[in-house]
Every structure is written in structure tokens, then in C-alpha cells.
Short mmCIF file of C-alpha atoms and ligand atoms in Angstrom, two decimals:
data_model
loop_
_atom_site.label_atom_id
_atom_site.label_comp_id
_atom_site.label_asym_id
_atom_site.label_seq_id
_atom_site.Cartn_x
_atom_site.Cartn_y
_atom_site.Cartn_z
CA VAL A 1274 11.72 22.84 -78.47
CA LYS A 1275 8.42 21.10 -79.23
CA ARG A 1276 7.94 20.08 -75.05
CA THR A 1277 8.28 23.42 -74.99
CA SER A 1278 6.59 24.44 -76.71
CA ILE A 1279 3.26 22.56 -74.83
CA ILE A 1280 4.53 23.34 -71.62
CA LEU A 1281 3.61 27.86 -72.69
CA VAL A 1282 0.90 26.68 -74.26
CA ALA A 1283 -0.83 24.52 -71.71
CA LEU A 1284 1.71 27.93 -69.20
CA GLY A 1285 -0.85 29.82 -71.24
CA VAL A 1286 -4.62 28.44 -71.56
CA ILE A 1287 -3.82 28.59 -67.50
CA ALA A 1288 -2.74 31.72 -66.84
CA LEU A 1289 -5.24 32.93 -69.54
CA SER A 1290 -7.82 31.80 -66.71
CA LEU A 1291 -6.57 33.32 -63.96
CA GLY A 1292 -6.28 36.03 -65.23
CA ILE A 1293 -9.79 36.15 -66.72
CA ALA A 1294 -11.36 34.63 -63.20
CA ALA A 1295 -9.11 38.04 -61.74
CA ALA A 1296 -11.04 40.16 -63.68
CA TRP A 1297 -14.82 38.63 -63.77
CA PRO A 1298 -15.64 38.75 -59.86
CA ALA A 1299 -18.86 38.07 -58.62
CA THR A 1300 -20.53 41.83 -59.35
CA GLY A 1301 -19.93 40.87 -63.35
CA PHE A 1302 -16.77 41.12 -65.27
CA ARG A 1303 -14.76 44.05 -64.88
CA GLY A 1304 -12.88 44.22 -68.78
CA ILE A 1305 -11.03 43.64 -70.88
CA GLY A 1306 -7.71 45.55 -69.44
CA PRO A 1307 -7.68 44.83 -65.93
CA ALA A 1308 -8.22 40.86 -67.78
CA ALA A 1309 -4.98 41.09 -69.88
CA LEU A 1310 -2.95 42.72 -67.26
CA ASN A 1311 -3.61 40.22 -64.96
CA SER A 1312 -2.87 37.10 -67.29
CA ALA A 1313 -0.44 38.98 -68.55
CA VAL A 1314 1.52 38.17 -64.42
CA ALA A 1315 0.40 35.40 -63.97
CA LEU A 1316 2.22 33.99 -67.11
CA ALA A 1317 5.07 35.79 -67.06
CA ALA A 1318 5.97 34.36 -63.53
CA LEU A 1319 4.48 31.29 -64.86
CA ALA A 1320 6.75 30.88 -68.16
CA ILE A 1321 10.17 32.54 -65.40
CA PHE A 1322 9.66 30.67 -62.93
CA GLY A 1323 8.13 27.13 -64.01
CA VAL A 1324 10.28 27.42 -67.84
CA PHE A 1325 13.37 29.95 -68.10
CA LEU A 1326 14.98 29.92 -65.14
CA PRO A 1327 15.04 26.52 -63.56
CA LYS A 1328 17.38 25.65 -66.67
CA ARG A 1329 19.79 28.06 -65.93
CA LEU A 1330 20.02 28.88 -61.98
CA SER A 1331 20.13 27.15 -59.41
CA LEU A 1332 17.13 26.27 -56.65
CA PRO A 1333 18.53 28.57 -54.47
CA MET A 1334 19.06 31.74 -56.89
CA GLN A 1335 16.11 31.38 -58.42
CA ILE A 1336 14.15 31.66 -54.94
CA PHE A 1337 15.75 34.35 -54.03
CA VAL A 1338 14.88 35.77 -58.53
CA ALA A 1339 11.16 34.40 -56.79
CA MET A 1340 11.35 36.68 -53.87
CA VAL A 1341 12.46 39.66 -55.15
CA THR A 1342 10.33 39.62 -58.31
CA GLY A 1343 7.44 38.71 -55.65
CA ILE A 1344 8.61 41.75 -54.21
CA ALA A 1345 7.94 43.75 -57.03
CA ALA A 1346 4.48 42.68 -58.79
CA GLY A 1347 2.80 42.45 -56.08
CA TRP A 1348 3.83 46.55 -54.63
CA LEU A 1349 2.92 47.24 -58.55
CA MET A 1350 0.13 44.84 -58.33
CA ASN A 1351 -1.64 46.91 -55.71
CA CYS A 1352 -0.74 50.37 -56.83
CA ALA A 1353 -2.25 48.35 -60.02
CA GLY A 1354 -5.37 48.14 -58.00
CA GLU A 1355 -5.31 44.14 -58.74
CA LEU A 1356 -5.09 43.38 -55.00
CA ALA A 1357 -7.33 41.17 -55.95
CA PHE A 1358 -5.50 38.86 -58.41
CA VAL A 1359 -3.03 38.64 -56.23
CA THR A 1360 -4.40 37.37 -52.98
CA GLU A 1361 -6.93 35.57 -54.33
CA TYR A 1362 -5.45 34.08 -57.92
CA LEU A 1363 -1.85 34.42 -57.32
CA GLY A 1364 -2.64 32.69 -53.49
CA ILE A 1365 -3.85 29.75 -55.07
CA PHE A 1366 0.22 28.02 -55.75
CA GLY A 1367 1.67 29.87 -52.76
CA LYS A 1368 -0.96 27.62 -50.36
CA LEU A 1369 -0.81 24.09 -52.96
CA PHE A 1370 2.84 25.28 -52.15
CA ILE A 1371 2.35 24.98 -48.29
CA LEU A 1372 0.01 22.40 -48.58
CA LEU A 1373 2.49 19.87 -50.02
CA LEU A 1374 5.45 20.65 -47.89
CA LYS A 1375 2.90 20.74 -44.78
CA LEU A 1376 1.48 16.98 -46.29
CA VAL A 1377 4.90 15.07 -45.88
CA ILE A 1378 5.95 17.06 -42.05
CA THR A 1379 3.88 14.42 -39.90
CA PRO A 1380 4.96 11.39 -41.60
CA LEU A 1381 8.61 12.62 -42.28
CA ILE A 1382 8.92 13.78 -37.68
CA PHE A 1383 7.61 10.08 -37.43
CA VAL A 1384 10.24 8.46 -39.65
CA SER A 1385 12.95 10.55 -39.26
CA ILE A 1386 12.65 10.52 -35.19
CA VAL A 1387 12.00 6.51 -35.31
CA CYS A 1388 15.50 6.40 -37.53
CA GLY A 1389 17.52 8.53 -35.71
CA VAL A 1390 16.90 7.69 -32.90
CA ALA A 1391 16.99 3.46 -34.53
CA GLY A 1392 20.41 5.00 -35.72
CA ILE A 1393 21.62 5.79 -32.25
CA GLY A 1394 21.05 1.86 -31.20
CA ASP A 1395 22.45 2.47 -27.57
CA VAL A 1396 19.39 3.73 -25.51
CA ARG A 1397 22.68 5.62 -22.98
CA LYS A 1398 23.57 7.38 -26.37
CA LEU A 1399 19.55 8.69 -26.37
CA GLY A 1400 20.68 10.28 -23.36
CA SER A 1401 23.03 11.62 -23.46
CA LEU A 1402 22.04 13.36 -27.29
CA GLY A 1403 18.23 13.76 -25.77
CA ALA A 1404 20.35 16.30 -22.57
CA LYS A 1405 22.47 17.79 -24.75
CA THR A 1406 19.72 18.33 -27.59
CA LEU A 1407 17.92 20.13 -24.44
CA ALA A 1408 19.73 21.73 -22.93
CA TYR A 1409 21.70 23.95 -25.96
CA TYR A 1410 17.74 24.18 -27.20
CA PHE A 1411 16.99 26.00 -23.65
CA PHE A 1412 20.22 27.88 -23.63
CA THR A 1413 19.96 29.53 -26.41
CA THR A 1414 16.69 30.30 -26.36
CA GLY A 1415 17.30 31.71 -22.88
CA ILE A 1416 20.26 33.83 -24.57
CA ALA A 1417 17.51 34.87 -26.86
CA VAL A 1418 14.87 36.09 -24.64
CA LEU A 1419 18.00 37.85 -22.91
CA ILE A 1420 19.03 39.97 -26.06
CA GLY A 1421 15.91 40.85 -26.24
CA LEU A 1422 15.11 42.35 -23.23
CA LEU A 1423 17.99 43.65 -23.03
CA LEU A 1424 17.45 45.81 -26.43
CA VAL A 1425 13.53 46.37 -25.39
CA ASN A 1426 14.70 48.23 -21.78
CA THR A 1427 17.29 50.41 -23.71
CA ILE A 1428 16.01 51.20 -26.32
CA ARG A 1429 12.86 51.83 -25.25
CA PRO A 1430 10.90 51.79 -28.44
CA GLY A 1431 6.98 52.47 -26.87
CA VAL A 1432 8.32 54.76 -24.27
CA GLY A 1433 6.20 57.77 -25.38
CA ARG A 1434 3.28 56.28 -27.57
CA GLU A 1435 0.97 56.44 -25.52
CA SER A 1436 -0.85 57.83 -28.62
CA LEU A 1437 -1.04 53.58 -30.56
CA ARG A 1438 -3.59 53.20 -27.89
CA ALA A 1439 -6.05 55.10 -29.12
CA ASP A 1440 -5.57 53.82 -32.30
CA VAL A 1441 -6.11 50.92 -31.86
CA GLU A 1442 -9.48 51.12 -30.61
CA GLN A 1443 -10.74 53.07 -33.59
CA ARG A 1444 -8.43 50.39 -36.06
CA VAL A 1445 -10.66 46.98 -33.74
CA ASP A 1446 -13.72 49.09 -35.25
CA THR A 1447 -12.83 49.33 -38.17
CA ASP A 1448 -11.67 45.41 -38.59
CA VAL A 1449 -14.90 44.57 -36.43
CA ALA A 1450 -17.12 46.60 -39.76
CA ASP A 1451 -14.40 44.74 -41.51
CA VAL A 1452 -16.07 41.10 -40.74
CA ASP A 1453 -19.06 41.99 -40.44
CA GLY A 1454 -18.82 43.05 -44.56
CA SER A 1455 -16.72 40.00 -45.46
CA GLU A 1456 -19.40 38.15 -43.91
CA THR A 1457 -22.48 38.73 -46.29
CA ALA A 1458 -19.30 38.95 -49.52
CA PRO A 1459 -19.42 36.21 -51.99
CA LYS A 1460 -16.33 33.76 -51.66
CA SER A 1461 -14.70 34.80 -54.81
CA LEU A 1462 -14.01 31.56 -57.33
CA GLY A 1463 -9.77 31.70 -56.68
CA LEU A 1464 -10.77 31.67 -53.12
CA ARG A 1465 -12.98 28.70 -52.85
CA ILE A 1466 -10.03 26.66 -54.49
CA GLN A 1467 -7.28 27.94 -51.95
CA GLU A 1468 -9.30 27.59 -48.99
CA ASP A 1469 -12.19 25.11 -50.22
CA MET A 1470 -10.88 22.80 -52.63
CA LEU A 1471 -6.81 22.25 -52.54
CA PRO A 1472 -6.94 21.42 -48.90
CA ARG A 1473 -9.70 19.34 -48.88
CA ILE A 1474 -7.73 16.90 -51.36
CA VAL A 1475 -3.86 18.09 -50.46
CA GLN A 1476 -3.76 16.70 -46.94
CA ASN A 1477 -1.80 13.78 -45.03
CA PRO A 1478 -5.10 11.32 -44.55
CA ILE A 1479 -3.47 9.36 -42.11
CA MET A 1480 -1.74 11.52 -39.81
CA ALA A 1481 -3.20 15.42 -40.47
CA GLY A 1482 -3.87 17.70 -37.11
CA GLN A 1483 -2.12 15.01 -35.04
CA ASN A 1484 0.09 16.79 -31.70
CA PRO A 1485 3.19 16.54 -33.24
CA LEU A 1486 4.09 16.58 -29.57
CA VAL A 1487 2.28 12.85 -29.50
CA ILE A 1488 3.86 11.84 -32.77
CA ILE A 1489 7.18 12.98 -31.53
CA PHE A 1490 7.48 10.86 -27.73
CA PHE A 1491 5.61 7.26 -30.15
CA ALA A 1492 8.81 7.66 -32.38
CA ILE A 1493 11.82 8.46 -29.51
CA LEU A 1494 9.89 5.35 -28.59
CA LEU A 1495 9.45 3.06 -30.62
CA GLY A 1496 13.12 3.66 -32.50
CA ALA A 1497 14.38 2.78 -28.94
CA ALA A 1498 12.64 -0.78 -28.83
CA LEU A 1499 14.03 -0.97 -32.40
CA ALA A 1500 17.97 -0.57 -30.93
CA SER A 1501 17.53 -2.30 -28.87
CA LEU A 1502 16.15 -4.94 -30.75
CA GLY A 1503 19.76 -4.90 -32.25
CA GLY A 1504 20.01 -8.47 -35.77
CA GLU A 1505 16.54 -9.39 -35.28
CA ALA A 1506 14.86 -6.04 -35.65
CA GLU A 1507 17.65 -4.83 -39.11
CA PRO A 1508 14.38 -5.70 -41.45
CA ALA A 1509 11.42 -2.87 -40.26
CA THR A 1510 14.84 -0.03 -39.68
CA HIS A 1511 15.47 -1.28 -43.17
CA VAL A 1512 11.73 -0.17 -43.39
CA PHE A 1513 11.51 2.41 -41.95
CA ARG A 1514 14.86 4.08 -43.90
CA SER A 1515 14.34 3.77 -47.38
CA LEU A 1516 10.27 5.43 -46.08
CA ASP A 1517 12.38 8.19 -44.68
CA LYS A 1518 15.08 8.03 -48.58
CA ALA A 1519 11.74 8.58 -50.26
CA LEU A 1520 9.66 11.29 -48.42
CA ILE A 1521 12.72 13.63 -48.92
CA GLN A 1522 13.07 12.59 -52.72
CA LEU A 1523 8.75 13.79 -52.64
CA VAL A 1524 10.20 17.49 -50.32
CA LEU A 1525 12.31 17.23 -53.46
CA TRP A 1526 10.17 16.86 -56.15
CA ILE A 1527 7.44 19.60 -54.44
CA MET A 1528 10.61 21.65 -54.34
CA VAL A 1529 10.19 22.71 -58.46
CA LEU A 1530 6.70 24.46 -57.14
CA ALA A 1531 9.10 26.13 -54.75
CA PRO A 1532 9.79 29.27 -56.76
CA ILE A 1533 6.26 29.86 -57.10
CA GLY A 1534 5.06 29.33 -54.59
CA VAL A 1535 6.94 32.23 -52.69
CA PHE A 1536 7.16 33.99 -55.73
CA ALA A 1537 3.13 33.90 -54.96
CA LEU A 1538 3.98 34.44 -51.62
CA MET A 1539 5.41 37.26 -51.33
CA ALA A 1540 3.04 39.20 -53.45
CA LYS A 1541 0.76 37.91 -51.48
CA ALA A 1542 2.71 38.84 -48.40
CA ILE A 1543 3.40 42.48 -49.45
CA ALA A 1544 -0.68 43.59 -50.41
CA GLU A 1545 -0.96 42.19 -46.60
CA LEU A 1546 1.36 43.76 -45.08
CA GLY A 1547 0.00 48.00 -44.71
CA LEU A 1548 3.26 48.76 -44.62
CA GLY A 1549 1.76 52.19 -43.29
CA TYR A 1550 2.67 51.10 -40.29
CA ILE A 1551 5.50 49.43 -40.42
CA ALA A 1552 6.28 53.60 -40.43
CA THR A 1553 3.76 54.24 -36.69
CA LEU A 1554 6.20 51.43 -35.47
CA ALA A 1555 9.06 51.78 -37.54
CA LYS A 1556 11.21 52.00 -33.76
CA TYR A 1557 9.25 48.92 -32.60
CA CYS A 1558 10.07 46.76 -35.69
CA MET A 1559 14.20 48.24 -35.27
CA THR A 1560 14.07 46.19 -32.10
CA VAL A 1561 12.78 42.80 -32.63
CA LEU A 1562 15.23 43.14 -35.90
CA LEU A 1563 18.31 43.84 -34.11
CA GLY A 1564 18.00 41.79 -31.42
CA LEU A 1565 17.11 39.22 -34.35
CA GLY A 1566 19.73 39.88 -35.64
CA GLY A 1567 21.74 40.54 -33.15
CA HIS A 1568 21.67 36.17 -31.79
CA THR A 1569 21.52 35.11 -35.52
CA ALA A 1570 24.97 36.74 -34.86
CA VAL A 1571 25.60 34.95 -31.75
CA LEU A 1572 24.35 31.77 -33.34
CA VAL A 1573 26.03 31.44 -36.13
CA LEU A 1574 29.37 34.46 -35.42
CA VAL A 1575 30.30 32.76 -32.54
CA LEU A 1576 28.64 29.04 -31.52
CA CYS A 1577 28.95 27.64 -35.22
CA PRO A 1578 33.19 28.46 -35.68
CA LEU A 1579 33.57 28.01 -31.45
CA LEU A 1580 31.50 25.16 -30.71
CA ALA A 1581 31.74 23.23 -34.39
CA ARG A 1582 34.80 25.03 -35.77
CA VAL A 1583 31.87 25.24 -39.25
CA SER A 1584 33.06 28.15 -40.47
CA PRO A 1585 29.83 31.57 -41.36
CA LYS A 1586 30.44 30.91 -44.30
CA ARG A 1587 30.09 26.96 -44.56
CA PHE A 1588 27.01 27.70 -42.62
CA LEU A 1589 24.74 30.09 -44.89
CA MET A 1590 25.69 28.70 -47.57
CA GLY A 1591 24.00 25.01 -47.12
CA MET A 1592 20.96 26.20 -45.31
CA LEU A 1593 20.13 29.62 -47.66
CA PRO A 1594 17.08 27.09 -48.94
CA ALA A 1595 15.90 26.36 -45.64
CA LEU A 1596 16.70 29.67 -45.04
CA GLU A 1597 14.51 31.17 -48.32
CA LEU A 1598 11.12 28.90 -47.57
CA ALA A 1599 11.83 29.90 -43.37
CA PHE A 1600 11.14 33.89 -44.46
CA SER A 1601 8.50 33.43 -47.01
CA THR A 1602 6.37 30.70 -45.48
CA SER A 1603 6.34 32.35 -41.77
CA SER A 1604 5.98 28.82 -40.71
CA SER A 1605 9.67 26.59 -39.36
CA SER A 1606 7.28 23.99 -39.13
CA ALA A 1607 6.72 23.76 -43.35
CA THR A 1608 9.89 24.50 -44.07
CA LEU A 1609 11.36 21.39 -41.83
CA PRO A 1610 11.95 18.66 -44.75
CA VAL A 1611 13.62 21.07 -45.88
CA THR A 1612 16.19 22.29 -43.30
CA ILE A 1613 16.91 18.44 -42.57
CA ASP A 1614 17.63 17.87 -46.70
CA CYS A 1615 19.98 21.39 -45.79
CA ALA A 1616 21.85 20.08 -42.97
CA THR A 1617 22.26 17.21 -43.73
CA ARG A 1618 24.06 17.49 -47.12
CA ARG A 1619 24.89 20.82 -47.01
CA VAL A 1620 26.67 21.71 -44.17
CA GLY A 1621 27.77 18.07 -43.16
CA ALA A 1622 25.68 17.31 -40.06
CA ASN A 1623 25.10 14.05 -38.76
CA GLU A 1624 22.09 12.67 -40.31
CA ASN A 1625 21.06 10.49 -36.99
CA VAL A 1626 21.74 13.59 -35.34
CA SER A 1627 19.52 16.03 -37.77
CA ASN A 1628 16.14 13.69 -37.85
CA PHE A 1629 16.45 13.45 -34.42
CA MET A 1630 17.19 16.77 -33.74
CA LEU A 1631 15.95 18.90 -35.89
CA PRO A 1632 12.59 17.81 -36.41
CA ILE A 1633 12.65 18.29 -32.52
CA GLY A 1634 13.83 21.27 -32.40
CA ALA A 1635 11.10 22.95 -35.04
CA THR A 1636 8.56 21.81 -32.57
CA ILE A 1637 9.88 23.12 -28.82
CA ASN A 1638 13.00 25.33 -30.25
CA MET A 1639 12.71 29.14 -31.42
CA ASP A 1640 14.93 31.48 -30.29
CA GLY A 1641 12.95 34.01 -32.11
CA THR A 1642 9.96 33.51 -32.16
CA ALA A 1643 10.91 33.88 -27.85
CA LEU A 1644 13.35 37.30 -28.06
CA TYR A 1645 10.10 38.35 -30.34
CA ALA A 1646 8.06 37.93 -27.68
CA ALA A 1647 9.86 39.49 -24.89
CA VAL A 1648 10.78 42.45 -26.68
CA ALA A 1649 6.78 42.74 -27.93
CA SER A 1650 5.52 42.53 -24.18
CA LEU A 1651 7.75 45.27 -23.05
CA PHE A 1652 6.81 47.23 -25.63
CA ILE A 1653 3.63 47.22 -25.06
CA ALA A 1654 3.78 48.00 -21.05
CA GLN A 1655 6.15 51.06 -22.11
CA VAL A 1656 3.16 51.79 -24.51
CA TYR A 1657 0.29 52.14 -21.81
CA GLY A 1658 2.09 53.17 -19.34
CA VAL A 1659 3.31 49.83 -17.17
CA ASP A 1660 6.21 49.88 -14.94
CA LEU A 1661 7.94 46.60 -14.95
CA THR A 1662 9.18 46.12 -11.74
CA LEU A 1663 12.23 43.07 -12.10
CA GLN A 1664 9.47 41.13 -10.77
CA ALA A 1665 7.99 41.38 -13.72
CA GLN A 1666 10.74 41.16 -16.11
CA LEU A 1667 11.93 37.51 -15.33
CA MET A 1668 7.73 36.52 -15.10
CA VAL A 1669 8.10 37.54 -19.29
CA PHE A 1670 11.96 35.94 -19.43
CA LEU A 1671 10.56 32.37 -18.63
CA THR A 1672 7.05 33.39 -19.73
CA ALA A 1673 8.53 34.12 -22.66
CA VAL A 1674 10.93 30.80 -22.76
CA LEU A 1675 8.29 28.16 -22.48
CA VAL A 1676 5.86 30.19 -24.54
CA SER A 1677 8.62 29.61 -27.39
CA VAL A 1678 8.11 26.14 -26.63
CA GLY A 1679 4.98 25.40 -27.03
CA THR A 1680 4.35 27.63 -30.09
CA ALA A 1681 3.24 25.85 -33.14
CA GLY A 1682 5.41 26.37 -36.36
CA ILE A 1683 2.82 28.01 -38.25
CA PRO A 1684 2.63 31.48 -39.79
CA GLY A 1685 2.21 34.11 -37.03
CA GLY A 1686 1.96 30.58 -34.08
CA SER A 1687 3.31 33.05 -31.40
CA ILE A 1688 0.40 36.03 -31.08
CA ALA A 1689 -2.45 33.35 -30.15
CA LEU A 1690 0.65 32.95 -26.76
CA LEU A 1691 1.68 36.01 -26.40
CA PRO A 1692 -1.77 36.74 -24.06
CA ILE A 1693 -0.33 34.45 -21.39
CA ILE A 1694 3.58 36.17 -21.25
CA LEU A 1695 1.48 39.92 -21.02
CA GLY A 1696 -0.88 38.17 -17.65
CA SER A 1697 2.30 36.77 -16.70
CA ALA A 1698 3.44 40.95 -16.10
CA ASP A 1699 -0.06 41.83 -15.94
CA ILE A 1700 0.03 43.55 -18.38
CA PRO A 1701 -2.72 45.16 -20.88
CA ILE A 1702 -4.15 42.20 -23.52
CA GLU A 1703 -6.19 44.10 -25.70
CA GLY A 1704 -2.49 46.26 -26.36
CA ILE A 1705 -2.18 43.03 -28.81
CA GLY A 1706 -3.63 45.41 -31.01
CA ILE A 1707 -0.82 47.85 -32.12
CA ILE A 1708 1.37 45.50 -33.33
CA ILE A 1709 -0.38 43.05 -35.01
CA GLY A 1710 -0.11 45.67 -37.92
CA VAL A 1711 3.08 44.70 -38.09
CA ASP A 1712 2.68 40.71 -36.99
CA ARG A 1713 3.15 39.69 -40.50
CA PHE A 1714 6.83 41.14 -41.94
CA LEU A 1715 8.43 40.29 -37.73
CA ASP A 1716 7.53 37.11 -38.19
CA MET A 1717 8.82 36.01 -41.17
CA CYS A 1718 12.32 37.77 -39.78
CA ARG A 1719 11.28 35.19 -36.64
CA THR A 1720 11.18 33.28 -38.20
CA VAL A 1721 14.43 32.12 -40.01
CA VAL A 1722 16.48 33.29 -36.76
CA ASN A 1723 14.10 29.70 -35.55
CA VAL A 1724 15.18 27.82 -38.33
CA THR A 1725 18.98 28.82 -37.81
CA GLY A 1726 18.53 28.16 -33.86
CA ASP A 1727 17.28 25.03 -34.74
CA SER A 1728 20.02 23.93 -37.65
CA VAL A 1729 23.32 25.46 -35.70
CA GLY A 1730 22.40 22.96 -33.03
CA THR A 1731 23.04 20.25 -35.31
CA VAL A 1732 25.71 21.49 -36.18
CA VAL A 1733 27.33 22.05 -32.45
CA VAL A 1734 25.07 18.41 -31.66
CA SER A 1735 26.95 16.87 -34.27
CA ARG A 1736 30.35 17.99 -34.15
CA SER A 1737 30.80 16.68 -30.13
CA GLU A 1738 28.99 13.84 -30.70
CA GLY A 1739 32.59 13.70 -33.20
CA LEU A 1740 30.12 13.01 -36.03
CA LEU A 1741 30.03 15.84 -38.42
CA GLY A 1742 30.86 15.09 -41.63
CA GLU A 1743 31.47 17.14 -45.05
CA PRO A 1744 28.83 19.10 -46.68
CA LEU A 1745 27.98 15.81 -50.04
CA ASP A 1746 26.60 18.57 -52.13
N1 LIG B 990 5.81 31.37 -37.25
C1 LIG B 990 6.31 31.39 -36.05
C2 LIG B 990 7.83 29.70 -36.83
O1 LIG B 990 6.99 28.60 -37.19
C3 LIG B 990 6.19 30.99 -35.05
C4 LIG B 990 5.67 32.09 -34.40
O2 LIG B 990 6.52 33.32 -34.01
O3 LIG B 990 4.68 32.60 -35.09
O4 LIG B 990 8.73 29.94 -36.29
#
């Protein structure tokens, strides 16, 4: 009891500081009311997710509660006019959580691939596993794009929506004005903590900023070399294995922050979503969601039971924490550490296969992104009245698959590459402005499908190698 009260007092001090800071921008103190409201929300969130729920609910349930209450809090604070508190101050917890996960990603990709490849042992076996991995990834990504193209050609969400073009042109003008405005406004303390302070401290000192493909390539070679040395390489292999365990342990520690981090991320996402856009673009959003749902059904209801003999329930229940994180972080790389843990411990995929396949999958296999990119491109073409020939649609198919391979597993990663698809089929690139308003929401959804695609892959390939186990948890 004494320990709990000390923790509660500490959380109270943190909440009060955040509440007062948010009510005290550079322009002066806004009054006791906002300070009290903000502090109360922060204290409630910290106490619920830091003290009360951990003892009563499992982690996936805690994250679920955090998602729902985060949405409610984001919306309510929006109505109360305390948006800055949500994005700038509550946002600190979301930012810290993502930075901590990212801290582990790069070493984890390296160590887990070395372990996976060394564990597979025989170089010929590695070749067949590599071929299976690539075949599965390209096959399923191809299906995803096909589903997307089929739906967008049937539903035709952009036909008759020419007025959207005018909307965008207008919006681009006001956005430019916004940017000009924010350049002169000083950053609040909360934003300075999120953008300047935390990233300087919570960053992997050795491998930050390294291209994952470079790391994957080197890790595969080193793993293969270790395997070929046999007994002589045993000490090194042991070191890598225990490092792998240590990194997973680190992830489990970081996951203690998951509920409060997810709460903050969801509240912030709701604040930034622009629900109004969703209504204007409802048909487009529905098309993307229908496609994502259809592809998930193919993966989980067909491939999983058919090829891996794993029931959809076992797969979904096991992967739940990873899928929740994918949704709330919009980042398949940030989710990777948890994806590996769920696939191996909670679903029963083989450790070596997962260690090899999942980091590669998080980098190159993005079914949701590919589907989304195809639908978005054709939607823009329809709005602009560009008639796409079969040949142009084939270009969209090919470039969508390629773009999904090149997309970084970060929030909004594919938006940067969308111009490649548009350019290849002569669709106006400015059209991206039309869909950008709803991108955040669709990003959350497609990231879930990206992670699902990777995980079904590791379960299917584990089975085909005769290595699928039982869940440990
Ligand atoms: N956010 C996605 C991911 O991390 C990438 C994207 O489509 O923007 O998987």
C-alpha cells in the first residue's frame, strides 16, 4: 500500500507538471480551469495504466482498453478545446514509447537474422528457405494488389468526384499559410521535449539511421559463415543467441509502457485525423477497408488453416498484441520486436524461421501498403478523369508491388513513394493532396495487414519445413 501511494504521488507530480505546462503557453497562463482539467486527465491516464490495470488485466486487454479510452479522450479534449495538451504533452508518452521500440529494432534485425540463419545451419536449406520466403511474399503481395484493383474498378469511388480537385487546390493554399504561421510560432515545452530532447537521448548509438537492407544482407552472410564453421563457431553463436534473448527481454520491459503509450498515440491520432475528411472521402475509405478486410480474410481464413493448419482463432489471439501495436503505432518496424515474440511464443512459429523471415518481412513485405497504393492511384485517376488502359493498370500493378517492397515501415512511409506509381501511369501527382487527409487512418489499418501478412508467412513456412510448434504461452 505504501509503495502504491508513493507511486501515485510521483504520478500526481508528473500529471500536475504536464497540466500546468500545457495551460501555460508562451502567450501566458490560461487559467486554473484548463490546468486542472489537463492535470486530471493526465493523472487518470497514468494511474489507470501505470497502477490499476497492470494488476488486473492481461497486456493485450490493457492495450485494447488504452485504444478505446485514447480515442474517447482525444475526442473529448478536442471538444474541450485542449488539443494542444493532447498532441504536445500527452504525446510525450507516445513518442517515448515509439522511440524505445525503435531503439531495439536495428540490433534486433541484425542479431535475429544472424541467429536465424546460423540456426538453419545447412546453406542449401537456407537457399530453399530464402526462395520460399520470397515466393510467399511476392505471391501474397500480388494477391493484395489484385484485390485492390478489382475493388476500385468495381466500386469506382472517384468517378463523379471531380469537385475534390478544387477542394484540394484550396486546401493546399491554406496549408501553405499554416506552414508559414508555424515557422514563426515558438515551440511549446512539450513539443521541445518530444522533438528535440527525447530523440537525442533515446537513440541507438551504434546503428541508428542504417538502411535495414544493408543490415539484412550482412547478417545473412555472417549467419551463413557461422553455420559453415560448425563447432568452431559455437561460442559466437551462443553469444548471439543470448544477445537475442536479452533484446527480447528489453522489449518486454518496454512493453510495460505500451498501454500509456498507446493511449497517448490514439488520442493524438484522433486529434489529427480530420474526421471531416473521412466523410467526404467515405467511399474511397470504404474501398480501401473492404480490400484490406478481404485480403486479411484470404490470409487468415484461407492460407493459415489450409497451408499451416493453424486455426484463425489461434493465429489472431496469439498475434493480438502485435496487431494492436501495428494499429496504434502505424509502423511495422516499430512493431517488429513484438511481432517476433508473438509469432514464436504465442502462435508457435519456429524461432529460426521467424528470426529470419520477420525482419525481412517488416522491411520488404507490405501487403496492406501494396493494396492501398493501387486503390489510391486508381482513385486519383478516377477523380481526374484519367482513363486507364489495361496496360496502364498493369504498370500500376507492377509498381505497386515494387513500391511496397521499397516502403519504409514507418508512419506514412508509402506516401513518399506514391508518386512513382502515379508517374508510371500518367496520373497527376498533385492528386496525392486529395487522399492525404485520410491517410493517417488508412495507414493504421494497412499497417495491421502488413504485419498480418508477415506473420502468416512465418507460420506457413514453419509448417512447410515441418517445424511448426505449439504456443508456449
Ligand atoms: N505505415 C506502414 C507500415 O509501417 C507503411 C505505409 O504504408 O506507409 O507498415
